[in-house]
mmCIF file of C-alpha atoms in Angstrom:
data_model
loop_
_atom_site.group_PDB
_atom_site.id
_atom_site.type_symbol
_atom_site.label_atom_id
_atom_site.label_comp_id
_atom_site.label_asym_id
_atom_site.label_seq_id
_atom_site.Cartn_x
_atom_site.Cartn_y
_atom_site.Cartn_z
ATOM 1 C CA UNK G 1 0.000 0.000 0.000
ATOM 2 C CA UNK G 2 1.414 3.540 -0.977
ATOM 3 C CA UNK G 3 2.563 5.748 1.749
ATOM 4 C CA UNK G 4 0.334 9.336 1.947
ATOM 5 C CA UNK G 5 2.098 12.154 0.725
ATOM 6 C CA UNK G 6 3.426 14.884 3.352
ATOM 7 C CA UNK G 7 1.080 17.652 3.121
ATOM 8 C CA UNK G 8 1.149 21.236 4.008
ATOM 9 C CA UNK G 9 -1.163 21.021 6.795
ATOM 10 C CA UNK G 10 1.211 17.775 8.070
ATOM 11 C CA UNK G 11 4.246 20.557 8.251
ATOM 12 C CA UNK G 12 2.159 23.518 9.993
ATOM 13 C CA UNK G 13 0.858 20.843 12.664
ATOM 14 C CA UNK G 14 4.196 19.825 13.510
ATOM 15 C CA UNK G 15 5.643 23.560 13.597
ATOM 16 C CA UNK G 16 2.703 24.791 14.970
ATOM 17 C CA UNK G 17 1.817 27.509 12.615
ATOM 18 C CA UNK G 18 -1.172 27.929 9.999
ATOM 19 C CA UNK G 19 -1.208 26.018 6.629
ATOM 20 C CA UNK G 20 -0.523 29.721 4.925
ATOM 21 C CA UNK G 21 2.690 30.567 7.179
ATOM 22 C CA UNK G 22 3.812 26.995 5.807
ATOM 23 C CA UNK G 23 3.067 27.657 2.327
ATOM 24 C CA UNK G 24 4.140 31.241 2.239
ATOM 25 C CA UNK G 25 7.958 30.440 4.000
ATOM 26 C CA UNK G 26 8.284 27.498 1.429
ATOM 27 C CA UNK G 27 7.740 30.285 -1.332
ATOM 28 C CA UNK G 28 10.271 32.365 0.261
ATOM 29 C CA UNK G 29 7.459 35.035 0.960
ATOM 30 C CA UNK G 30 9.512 38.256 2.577
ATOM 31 C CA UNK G 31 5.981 38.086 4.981
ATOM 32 C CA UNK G 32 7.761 35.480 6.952
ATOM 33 C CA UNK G 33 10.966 36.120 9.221
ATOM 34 C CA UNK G 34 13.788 34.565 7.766
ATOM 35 C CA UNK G 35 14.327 32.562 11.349
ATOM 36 C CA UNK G 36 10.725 30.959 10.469
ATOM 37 C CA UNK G 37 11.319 30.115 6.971
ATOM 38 C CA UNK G 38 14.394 28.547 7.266
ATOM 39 C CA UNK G 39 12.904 26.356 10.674
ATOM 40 C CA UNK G 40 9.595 25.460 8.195
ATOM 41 C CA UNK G 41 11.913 24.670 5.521
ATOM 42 C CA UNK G 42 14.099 22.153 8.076
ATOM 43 C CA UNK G 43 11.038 20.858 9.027
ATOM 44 C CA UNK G 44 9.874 19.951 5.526
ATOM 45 C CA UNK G 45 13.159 18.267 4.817
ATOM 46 C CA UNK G 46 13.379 16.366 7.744
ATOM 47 C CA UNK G 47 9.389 15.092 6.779
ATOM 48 C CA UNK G 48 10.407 14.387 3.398
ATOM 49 C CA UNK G 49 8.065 16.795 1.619
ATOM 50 C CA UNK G 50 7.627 16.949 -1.666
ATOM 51 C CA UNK G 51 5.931 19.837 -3.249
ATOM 52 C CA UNK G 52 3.531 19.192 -5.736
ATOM 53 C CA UNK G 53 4.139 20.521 -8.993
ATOM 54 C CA UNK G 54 0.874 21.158 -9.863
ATOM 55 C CA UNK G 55 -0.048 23.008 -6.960
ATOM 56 C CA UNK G 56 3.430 25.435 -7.323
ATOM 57 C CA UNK G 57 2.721 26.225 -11.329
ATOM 58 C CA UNK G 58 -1.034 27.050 -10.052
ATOM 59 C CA UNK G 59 0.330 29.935 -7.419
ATOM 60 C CA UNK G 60 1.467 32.013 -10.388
ATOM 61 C CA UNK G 61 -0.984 30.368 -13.644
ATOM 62 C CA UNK G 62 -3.989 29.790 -12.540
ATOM 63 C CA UNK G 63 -6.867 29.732 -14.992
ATOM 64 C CA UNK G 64 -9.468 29.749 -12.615
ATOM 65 C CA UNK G 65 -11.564 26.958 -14.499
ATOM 66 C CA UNK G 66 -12.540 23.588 -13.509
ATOM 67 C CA UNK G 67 -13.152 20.476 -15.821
ATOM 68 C CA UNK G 68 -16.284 18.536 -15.404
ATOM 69 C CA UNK G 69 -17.059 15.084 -16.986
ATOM 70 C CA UNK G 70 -20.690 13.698 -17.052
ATOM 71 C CA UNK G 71 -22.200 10.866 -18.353
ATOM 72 C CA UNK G 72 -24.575 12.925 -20.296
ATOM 73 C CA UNK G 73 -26.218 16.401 -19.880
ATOM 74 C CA UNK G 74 -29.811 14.522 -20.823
ATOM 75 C CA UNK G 75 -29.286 12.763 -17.260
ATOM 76 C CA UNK G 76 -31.798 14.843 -14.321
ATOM 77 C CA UNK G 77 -29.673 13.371 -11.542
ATOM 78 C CA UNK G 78 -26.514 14.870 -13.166
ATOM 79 C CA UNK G 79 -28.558 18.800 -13.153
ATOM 80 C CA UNK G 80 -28.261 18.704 -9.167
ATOM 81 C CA UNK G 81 -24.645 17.559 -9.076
ATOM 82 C CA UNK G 82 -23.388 19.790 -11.696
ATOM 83 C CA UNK G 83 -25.692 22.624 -9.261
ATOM 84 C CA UNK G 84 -23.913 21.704 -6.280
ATOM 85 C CA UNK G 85 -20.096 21.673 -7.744
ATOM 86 C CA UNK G 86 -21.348 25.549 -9.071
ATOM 87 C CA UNK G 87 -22.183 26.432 -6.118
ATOM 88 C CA UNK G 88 -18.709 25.751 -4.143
ATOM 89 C CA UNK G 89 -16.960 26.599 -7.446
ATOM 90 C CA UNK G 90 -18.976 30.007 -8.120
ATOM 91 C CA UNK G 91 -17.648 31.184 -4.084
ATOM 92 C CA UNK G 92 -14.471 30.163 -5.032
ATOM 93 C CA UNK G 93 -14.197 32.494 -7.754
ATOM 94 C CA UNK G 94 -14.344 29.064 -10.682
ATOM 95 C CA UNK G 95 -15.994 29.253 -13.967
ATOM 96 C CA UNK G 96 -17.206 25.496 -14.619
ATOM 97 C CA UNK G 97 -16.641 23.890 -18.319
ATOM 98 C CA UNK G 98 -18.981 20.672 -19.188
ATOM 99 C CA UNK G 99 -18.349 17.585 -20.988
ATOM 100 C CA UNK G 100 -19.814 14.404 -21.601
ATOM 101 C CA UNK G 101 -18.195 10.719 -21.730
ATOM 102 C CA UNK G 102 -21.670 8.874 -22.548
ATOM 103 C CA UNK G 103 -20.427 5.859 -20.472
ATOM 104 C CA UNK G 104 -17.375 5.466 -22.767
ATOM 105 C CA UNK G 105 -13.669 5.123 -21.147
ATOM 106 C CA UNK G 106 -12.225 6.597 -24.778
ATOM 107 C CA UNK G 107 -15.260 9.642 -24.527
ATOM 108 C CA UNK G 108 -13.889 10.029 -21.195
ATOM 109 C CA UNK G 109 -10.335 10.112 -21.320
ATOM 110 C CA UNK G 110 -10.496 12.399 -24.485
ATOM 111 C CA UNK G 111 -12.736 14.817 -22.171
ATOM 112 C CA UNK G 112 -10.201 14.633 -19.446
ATOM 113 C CA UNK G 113 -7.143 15.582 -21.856
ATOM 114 C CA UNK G 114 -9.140 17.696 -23.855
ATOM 115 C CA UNK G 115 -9.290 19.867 -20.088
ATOM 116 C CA UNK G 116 -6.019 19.200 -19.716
ATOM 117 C CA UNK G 117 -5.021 21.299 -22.751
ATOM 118 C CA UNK G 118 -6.684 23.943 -22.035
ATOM 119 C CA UNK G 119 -5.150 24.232 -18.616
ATOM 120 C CA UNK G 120 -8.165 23.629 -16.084
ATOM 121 C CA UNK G 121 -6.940 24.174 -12.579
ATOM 122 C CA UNK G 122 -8.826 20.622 -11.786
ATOM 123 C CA UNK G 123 -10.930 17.949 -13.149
ATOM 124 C CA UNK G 124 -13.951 16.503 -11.605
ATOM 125 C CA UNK G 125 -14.887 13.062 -13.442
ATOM 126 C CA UNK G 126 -18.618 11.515 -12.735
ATOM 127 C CA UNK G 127 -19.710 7.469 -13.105
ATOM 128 C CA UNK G 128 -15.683 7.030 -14.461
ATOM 129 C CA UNK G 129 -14.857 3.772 -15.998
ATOM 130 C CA UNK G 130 -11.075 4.734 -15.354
ATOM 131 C CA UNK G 131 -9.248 2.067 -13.069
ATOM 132 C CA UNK G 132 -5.709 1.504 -11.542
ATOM 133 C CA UNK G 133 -5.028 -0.464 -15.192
ATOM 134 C CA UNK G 134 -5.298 2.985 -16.738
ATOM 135 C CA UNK G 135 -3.131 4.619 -14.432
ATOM 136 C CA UNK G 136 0.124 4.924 -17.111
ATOM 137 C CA UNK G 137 -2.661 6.219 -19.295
ATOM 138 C CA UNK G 138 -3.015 9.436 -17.256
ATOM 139 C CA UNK G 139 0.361 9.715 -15.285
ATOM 140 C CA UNK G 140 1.064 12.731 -18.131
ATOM 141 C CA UNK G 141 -1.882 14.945 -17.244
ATOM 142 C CA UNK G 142 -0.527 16.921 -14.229
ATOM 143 C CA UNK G 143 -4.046 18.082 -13.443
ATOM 144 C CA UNK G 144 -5.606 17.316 -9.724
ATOM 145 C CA UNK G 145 -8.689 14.673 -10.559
ATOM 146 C CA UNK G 146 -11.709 13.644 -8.357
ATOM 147 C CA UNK G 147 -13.882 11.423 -9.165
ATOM 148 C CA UNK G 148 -17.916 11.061 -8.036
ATOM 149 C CA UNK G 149 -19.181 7.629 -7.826
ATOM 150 C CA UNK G 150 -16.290 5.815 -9.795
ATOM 151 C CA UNK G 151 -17.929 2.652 -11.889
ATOM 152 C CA UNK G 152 -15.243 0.745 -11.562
ATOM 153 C CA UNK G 153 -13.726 -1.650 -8.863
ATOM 154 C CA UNK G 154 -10.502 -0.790 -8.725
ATOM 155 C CA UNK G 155 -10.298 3.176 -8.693
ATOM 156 C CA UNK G 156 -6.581 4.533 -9.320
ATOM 157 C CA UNK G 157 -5.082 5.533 -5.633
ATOM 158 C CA UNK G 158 -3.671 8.490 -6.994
ATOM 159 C CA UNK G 159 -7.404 10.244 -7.054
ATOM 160 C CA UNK G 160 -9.572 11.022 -4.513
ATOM 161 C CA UNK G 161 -13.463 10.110 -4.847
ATOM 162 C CA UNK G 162 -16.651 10.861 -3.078
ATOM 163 C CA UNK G 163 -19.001 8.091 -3.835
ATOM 164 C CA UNK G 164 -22.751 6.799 -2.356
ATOM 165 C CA UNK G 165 -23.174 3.652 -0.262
ATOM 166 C CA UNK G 166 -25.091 1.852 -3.111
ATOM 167 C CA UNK G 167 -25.101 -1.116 -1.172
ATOM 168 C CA UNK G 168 -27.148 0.661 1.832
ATOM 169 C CA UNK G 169 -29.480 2.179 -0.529
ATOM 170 C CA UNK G 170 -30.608 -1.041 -1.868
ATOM 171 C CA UNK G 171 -30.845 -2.479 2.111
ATOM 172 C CA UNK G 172 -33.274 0.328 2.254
ATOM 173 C CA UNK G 173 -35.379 -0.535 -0.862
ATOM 174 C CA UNK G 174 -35.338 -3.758 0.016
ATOM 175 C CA UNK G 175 -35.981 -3.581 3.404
ATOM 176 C CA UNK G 176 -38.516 -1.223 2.935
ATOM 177 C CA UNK G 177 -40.838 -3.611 0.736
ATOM 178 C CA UNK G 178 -40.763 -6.231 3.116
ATOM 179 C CA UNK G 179 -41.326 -4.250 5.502
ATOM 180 C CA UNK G 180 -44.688 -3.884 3.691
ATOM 181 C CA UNK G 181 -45.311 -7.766 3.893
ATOM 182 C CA UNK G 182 -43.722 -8.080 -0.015
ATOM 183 C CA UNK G 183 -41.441 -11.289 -0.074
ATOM 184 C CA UNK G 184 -41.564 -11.707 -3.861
ATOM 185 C CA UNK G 185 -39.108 -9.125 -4.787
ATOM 186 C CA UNK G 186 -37.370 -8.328 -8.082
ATOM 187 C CA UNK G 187 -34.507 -6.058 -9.068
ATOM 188 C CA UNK G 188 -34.762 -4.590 -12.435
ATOM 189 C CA UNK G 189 -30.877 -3.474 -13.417
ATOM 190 C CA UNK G 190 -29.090 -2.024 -16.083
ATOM 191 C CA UNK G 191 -26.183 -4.396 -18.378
ATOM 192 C CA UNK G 192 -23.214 -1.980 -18.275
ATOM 193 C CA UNK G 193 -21.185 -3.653 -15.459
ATOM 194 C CA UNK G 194 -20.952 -0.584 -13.805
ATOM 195 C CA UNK G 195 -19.717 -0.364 -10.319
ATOM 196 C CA UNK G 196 -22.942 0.708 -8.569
ATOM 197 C CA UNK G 197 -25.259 -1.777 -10.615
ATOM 198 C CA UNK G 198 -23.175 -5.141 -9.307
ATOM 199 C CA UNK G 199 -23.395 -3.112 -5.549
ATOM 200 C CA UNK G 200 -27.179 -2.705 -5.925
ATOM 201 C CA UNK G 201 -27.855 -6.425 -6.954
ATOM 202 C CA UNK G 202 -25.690 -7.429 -4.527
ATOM 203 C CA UNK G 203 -27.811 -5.239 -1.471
ATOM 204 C CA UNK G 204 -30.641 -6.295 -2.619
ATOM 205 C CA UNK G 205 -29.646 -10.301 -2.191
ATOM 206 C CA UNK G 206 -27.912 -10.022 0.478
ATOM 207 C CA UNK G 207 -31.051 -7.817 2.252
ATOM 208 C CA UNK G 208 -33.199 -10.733 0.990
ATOM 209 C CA UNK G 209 -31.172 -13.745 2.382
ATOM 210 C CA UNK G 210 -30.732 -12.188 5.488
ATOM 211 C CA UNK G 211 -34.641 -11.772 5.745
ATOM 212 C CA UNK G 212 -34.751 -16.011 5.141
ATOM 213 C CA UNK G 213 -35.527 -15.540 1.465
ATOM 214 C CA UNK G 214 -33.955 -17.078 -1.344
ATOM 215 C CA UNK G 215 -34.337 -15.004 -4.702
ATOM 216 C CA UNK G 216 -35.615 -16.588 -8.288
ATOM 217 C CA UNK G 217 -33.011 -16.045 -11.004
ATOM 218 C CA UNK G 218 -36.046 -15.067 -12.375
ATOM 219 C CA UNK G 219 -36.520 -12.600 -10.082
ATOM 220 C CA UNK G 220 -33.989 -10.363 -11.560
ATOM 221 C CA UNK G 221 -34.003 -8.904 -14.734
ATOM 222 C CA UNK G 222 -30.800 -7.129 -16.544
ATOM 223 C CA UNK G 223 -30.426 -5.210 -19.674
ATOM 224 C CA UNK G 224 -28.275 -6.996 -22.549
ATOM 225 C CA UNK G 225 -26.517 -4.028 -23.067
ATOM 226 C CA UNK G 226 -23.761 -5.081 -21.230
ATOM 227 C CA UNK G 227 -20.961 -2.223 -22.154
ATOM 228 C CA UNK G 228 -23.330 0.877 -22.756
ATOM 229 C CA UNK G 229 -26.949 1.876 -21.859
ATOM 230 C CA UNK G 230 -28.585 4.260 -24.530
ATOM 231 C CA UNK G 231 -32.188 4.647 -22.536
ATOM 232 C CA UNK G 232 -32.744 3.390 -19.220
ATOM 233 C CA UNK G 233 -36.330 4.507 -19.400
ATOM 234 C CA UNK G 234 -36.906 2.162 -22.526
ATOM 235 C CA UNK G 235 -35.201 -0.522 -20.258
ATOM 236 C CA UNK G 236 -37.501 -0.082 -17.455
ATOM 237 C CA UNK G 237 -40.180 -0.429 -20.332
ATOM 238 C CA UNK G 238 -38.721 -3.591 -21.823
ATOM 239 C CA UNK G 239 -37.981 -5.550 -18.595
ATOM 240 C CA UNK G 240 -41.250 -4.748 -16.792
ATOM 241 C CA UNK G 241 -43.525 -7.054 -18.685
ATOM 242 C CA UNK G 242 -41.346 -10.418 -18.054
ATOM 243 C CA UNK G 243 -40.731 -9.830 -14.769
ATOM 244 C CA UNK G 244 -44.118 -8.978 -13.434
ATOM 245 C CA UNK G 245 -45.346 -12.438 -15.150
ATOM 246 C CA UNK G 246 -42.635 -13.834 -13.266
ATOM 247 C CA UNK G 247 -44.588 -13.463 -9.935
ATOM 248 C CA UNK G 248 -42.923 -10.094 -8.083
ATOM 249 C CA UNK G 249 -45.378 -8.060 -6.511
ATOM 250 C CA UNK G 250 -42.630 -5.208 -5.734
ATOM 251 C CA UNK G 251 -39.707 -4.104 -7.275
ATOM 252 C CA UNK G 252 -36.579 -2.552 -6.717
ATOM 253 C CA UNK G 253 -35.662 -0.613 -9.996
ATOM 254 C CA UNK G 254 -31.924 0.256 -10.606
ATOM 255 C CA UNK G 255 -32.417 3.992 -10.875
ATOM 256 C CA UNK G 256 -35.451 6.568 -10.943
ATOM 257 C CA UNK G 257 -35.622 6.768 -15.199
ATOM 258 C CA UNK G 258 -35.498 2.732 -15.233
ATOM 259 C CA UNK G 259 -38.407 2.763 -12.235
ATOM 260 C CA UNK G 260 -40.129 5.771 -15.300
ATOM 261 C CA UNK G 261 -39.895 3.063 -17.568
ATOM 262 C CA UNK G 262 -41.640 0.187 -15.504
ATOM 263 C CA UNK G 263 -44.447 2.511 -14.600
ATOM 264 C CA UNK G 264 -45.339 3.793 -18.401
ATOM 265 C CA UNK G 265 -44.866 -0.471 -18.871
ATOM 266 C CA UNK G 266 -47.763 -0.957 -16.091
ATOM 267 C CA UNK G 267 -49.583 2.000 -17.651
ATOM 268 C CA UNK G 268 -49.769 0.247 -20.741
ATOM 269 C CA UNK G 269 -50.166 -3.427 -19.372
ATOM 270 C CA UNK G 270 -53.037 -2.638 -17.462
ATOM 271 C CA UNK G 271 -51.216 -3.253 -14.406
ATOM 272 C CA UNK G 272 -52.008 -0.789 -11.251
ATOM 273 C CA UNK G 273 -49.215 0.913 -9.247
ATOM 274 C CA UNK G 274 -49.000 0.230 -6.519
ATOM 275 C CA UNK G 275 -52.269 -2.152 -6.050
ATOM 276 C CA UNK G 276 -50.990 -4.800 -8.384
ATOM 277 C CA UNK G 277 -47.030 -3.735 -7.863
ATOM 278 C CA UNK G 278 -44.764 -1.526 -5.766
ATOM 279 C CA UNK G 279 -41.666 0.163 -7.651
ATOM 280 C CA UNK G 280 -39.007 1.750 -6.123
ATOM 281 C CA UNK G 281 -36.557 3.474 -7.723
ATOM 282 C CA UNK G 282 -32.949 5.073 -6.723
ATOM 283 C CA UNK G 283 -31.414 9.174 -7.126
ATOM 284 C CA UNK G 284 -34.417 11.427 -5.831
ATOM 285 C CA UNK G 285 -34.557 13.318 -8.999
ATOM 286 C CA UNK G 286 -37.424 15.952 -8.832
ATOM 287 C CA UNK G 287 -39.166 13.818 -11.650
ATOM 288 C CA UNK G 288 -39.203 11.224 -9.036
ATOM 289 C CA UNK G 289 -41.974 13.662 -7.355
ATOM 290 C CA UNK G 290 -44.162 14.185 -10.331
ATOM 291 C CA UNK G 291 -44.853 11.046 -12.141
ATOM 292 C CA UNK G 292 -48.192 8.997 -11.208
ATOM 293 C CA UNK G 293 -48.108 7.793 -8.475
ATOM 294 C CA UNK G 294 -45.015 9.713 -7.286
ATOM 295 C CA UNK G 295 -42.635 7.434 -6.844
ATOM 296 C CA UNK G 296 -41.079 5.904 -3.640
ATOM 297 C CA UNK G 297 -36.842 5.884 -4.019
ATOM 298 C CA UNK G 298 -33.718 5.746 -2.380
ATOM 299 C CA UNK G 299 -32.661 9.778 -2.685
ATOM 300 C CA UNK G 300 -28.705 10.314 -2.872
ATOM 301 C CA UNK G 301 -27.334 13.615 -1.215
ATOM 302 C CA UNK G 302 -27.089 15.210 -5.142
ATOM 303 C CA UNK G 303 -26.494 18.638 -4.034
ATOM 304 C CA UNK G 304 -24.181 17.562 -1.480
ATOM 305 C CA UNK G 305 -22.143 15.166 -3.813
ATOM 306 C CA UNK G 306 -21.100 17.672 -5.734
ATOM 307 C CA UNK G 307 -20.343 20.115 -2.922
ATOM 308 C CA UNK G 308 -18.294 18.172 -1.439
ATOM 309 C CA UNK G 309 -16.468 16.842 -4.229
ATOM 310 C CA UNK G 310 -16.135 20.416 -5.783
ATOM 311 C CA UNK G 311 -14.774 21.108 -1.953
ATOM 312 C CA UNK G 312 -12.221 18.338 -2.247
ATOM 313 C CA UNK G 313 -10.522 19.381 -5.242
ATOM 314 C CA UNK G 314 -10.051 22.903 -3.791
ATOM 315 C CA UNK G 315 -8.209 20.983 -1.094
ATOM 316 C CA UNK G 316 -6.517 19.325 -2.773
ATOM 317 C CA UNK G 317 -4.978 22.168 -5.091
ATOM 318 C CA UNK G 318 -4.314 23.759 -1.933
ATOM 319 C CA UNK G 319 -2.265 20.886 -0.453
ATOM 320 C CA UNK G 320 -4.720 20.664 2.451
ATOM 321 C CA UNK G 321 -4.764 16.338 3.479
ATOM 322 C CA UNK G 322 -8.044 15.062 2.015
ATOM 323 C CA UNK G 323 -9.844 12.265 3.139
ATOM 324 C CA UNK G 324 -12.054 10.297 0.486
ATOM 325 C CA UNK G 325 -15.990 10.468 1.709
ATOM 326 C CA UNK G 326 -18.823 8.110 1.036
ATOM 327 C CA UNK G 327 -22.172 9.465 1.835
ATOM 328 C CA UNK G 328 -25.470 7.678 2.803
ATOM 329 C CA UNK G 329 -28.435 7.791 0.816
ATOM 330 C CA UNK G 330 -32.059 7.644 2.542
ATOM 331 C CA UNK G 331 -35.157 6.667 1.619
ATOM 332 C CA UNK G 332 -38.293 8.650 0.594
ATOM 333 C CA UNK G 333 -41.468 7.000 1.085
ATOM 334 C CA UNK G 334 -44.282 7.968 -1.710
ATOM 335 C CA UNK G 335 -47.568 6.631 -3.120
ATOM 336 C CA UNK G 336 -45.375 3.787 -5.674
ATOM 337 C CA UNK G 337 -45.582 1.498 -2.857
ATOM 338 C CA UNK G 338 -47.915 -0.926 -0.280
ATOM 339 C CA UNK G 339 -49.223 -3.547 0.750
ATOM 340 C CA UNK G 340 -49.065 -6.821 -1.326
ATOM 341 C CA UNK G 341 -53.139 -8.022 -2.039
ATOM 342 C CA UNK G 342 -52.948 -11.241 -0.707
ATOM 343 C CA UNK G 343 -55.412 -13.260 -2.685
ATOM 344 C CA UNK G 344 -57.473 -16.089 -1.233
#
């Protein structure tokens, strides 16, 4: 395991002056007694500092623009993220730039050196499909890089992350239709082998077989498309039907589009939400609120994901330690779910 890197903050602890003394006697700031910078500077040797390149050619070129990567700007949940990272980035005195990767590692790394070139100060990269294979790949772009729920299961160690606890949310959808008396259960997922899909299915068996129930295969149904998703609302749409004959009377749906989808499939079939079946869905996006019935789903902390991610990469261009964060979504109960009619 790689050692952390001695930080700023690690040097004015142990000489017992503020992170900007520290900074400003490493700079050889005339602010600072020459006694104090040359005793911060011993202590920085004798800690093995190393400054960070980035973070010196920043001090004097700063562009004052940050890179963001989405998966797409047609995404709702992505609107509140992108809102919160303003918000931090806007007080900061940041102009934000957008781009899109689509759910493609070559969209994505052409988006991350396409920022690169034009000399971002930082790069914030949502749903990446970069791992610690890639990590050669992206060794030449000095930029800082923080990533916001990372889709893959081995996530580089030299960037920091903020993520959600997808396997908590799906203990809470789960847990919340049985709960209701529901015991036939089904998970309708996406194909893409993304990170937060396999942590999903796996909360939502696990929440199952600790309740004393064994899930049908049939139980759970997955999109084919297993590299790329083009409409998870027409996946909702397409699954519904199959696994509804299959027996579920509830359902947790991967995400609040794909939980869209299986309601405008009920809609169609005839079947009543939620008197015949209870959906819930995943992200709280405000559509989530409007749709008939509205719709019962495990809400992520949007605005706060991208606060605090947006928060982290200041941090980190300012040499301050940083501590990678994991949030907990809740749930928001809503007229999508009940009671399972028991016949008989």
């Amino acid at each position: 395991m790689s050692k952390r890197k001695i930080s700023i903050e690690d040097i004015a602890r142990r000489a017992g002056v503020s992170h900007s003394t520290v900074s400003r006697a490493l700079r050889d700031n005339s602010l600072i007694s020459p006694q104090v910078r040359e005793e911060i500077k011993k202590i920085a040797r004798e800690m093995n500092y190393v400054p960070n390149a980035v973070a010196q050619s920043l001090q004097n070129k700063r562009t004052n623009t940050i890179g963001v990567v989405v998966t797409s700007i047609a995404d709702p949940f992505f609107a509140e993220v992108v809102e919160g990272i303003e918000q931090v980035a806007r007080a900061a005195g940041l102009s934000v730039l957008l781009s899109t990767s689509h759910r493609d590692f070559e969209q994505e790394v052409a988006a991350i050196d396409s920022f690169h070139r034009r000399r971002v100060d930082g790069i914030l990269v949502a749903d990446s499909r970069i791992s610690k294979h890639h990590t050669q790949q992206l060794a030449q772009i000095a930029v800082p890089i923080v990533f916001l729920n990372s889709q893959t299961q081995e996530q580089p160690e030299m960037f920091h992350f903020v993520a959600i606890d997808d396997c908590l949310g799906a203990r809470l959808a789960v847990e919340h239709l049985l709960s209701l008396g529901h015991t036939s259960i089904g998970y309708l997922g996406v194909g893409d082998r993304s990170r937060s899909n396999q942590l999903r299915l796996e909360g939502y068996r696990m929440t199952l077989s600790e309740a004393g129930l064994s899930p049908k295969t049939d139980w759970v149904a997955m999109s084919d498309e297993e590299y790329g998703r083009t409409n998870d609302v027409a996946i909702g749409q397409q699954l519904l039907p199959t696994l509804f004959n299959n027996g579920v009377t509830g359902i947790f749906c991967y995400n609040d589009m794909v939980a869209v989808g299986a309601m405008l499939a009920c809609q169609e079939l005839g079947i009543s939400v939620p008197q015949d079946l209870s959906l819930v869905g995943f992200d709280g996006i405000a559509l989530s609120r409007y749709v008939t019935p509205p719709l019962t789903t495990v809400c992520q902390p949007m605005l706060e994901l991208g606060r605090s991610a947006m928060q982290m990469l200041l941090d980190v261009l300012q040499e301050k330690s940083v501590e990678n964060l994991v949030l907990s979504p809740f749930l928001v109960k809503r007229g999508s779910t009940t009671e399972p009619i028991i016949n008989g």
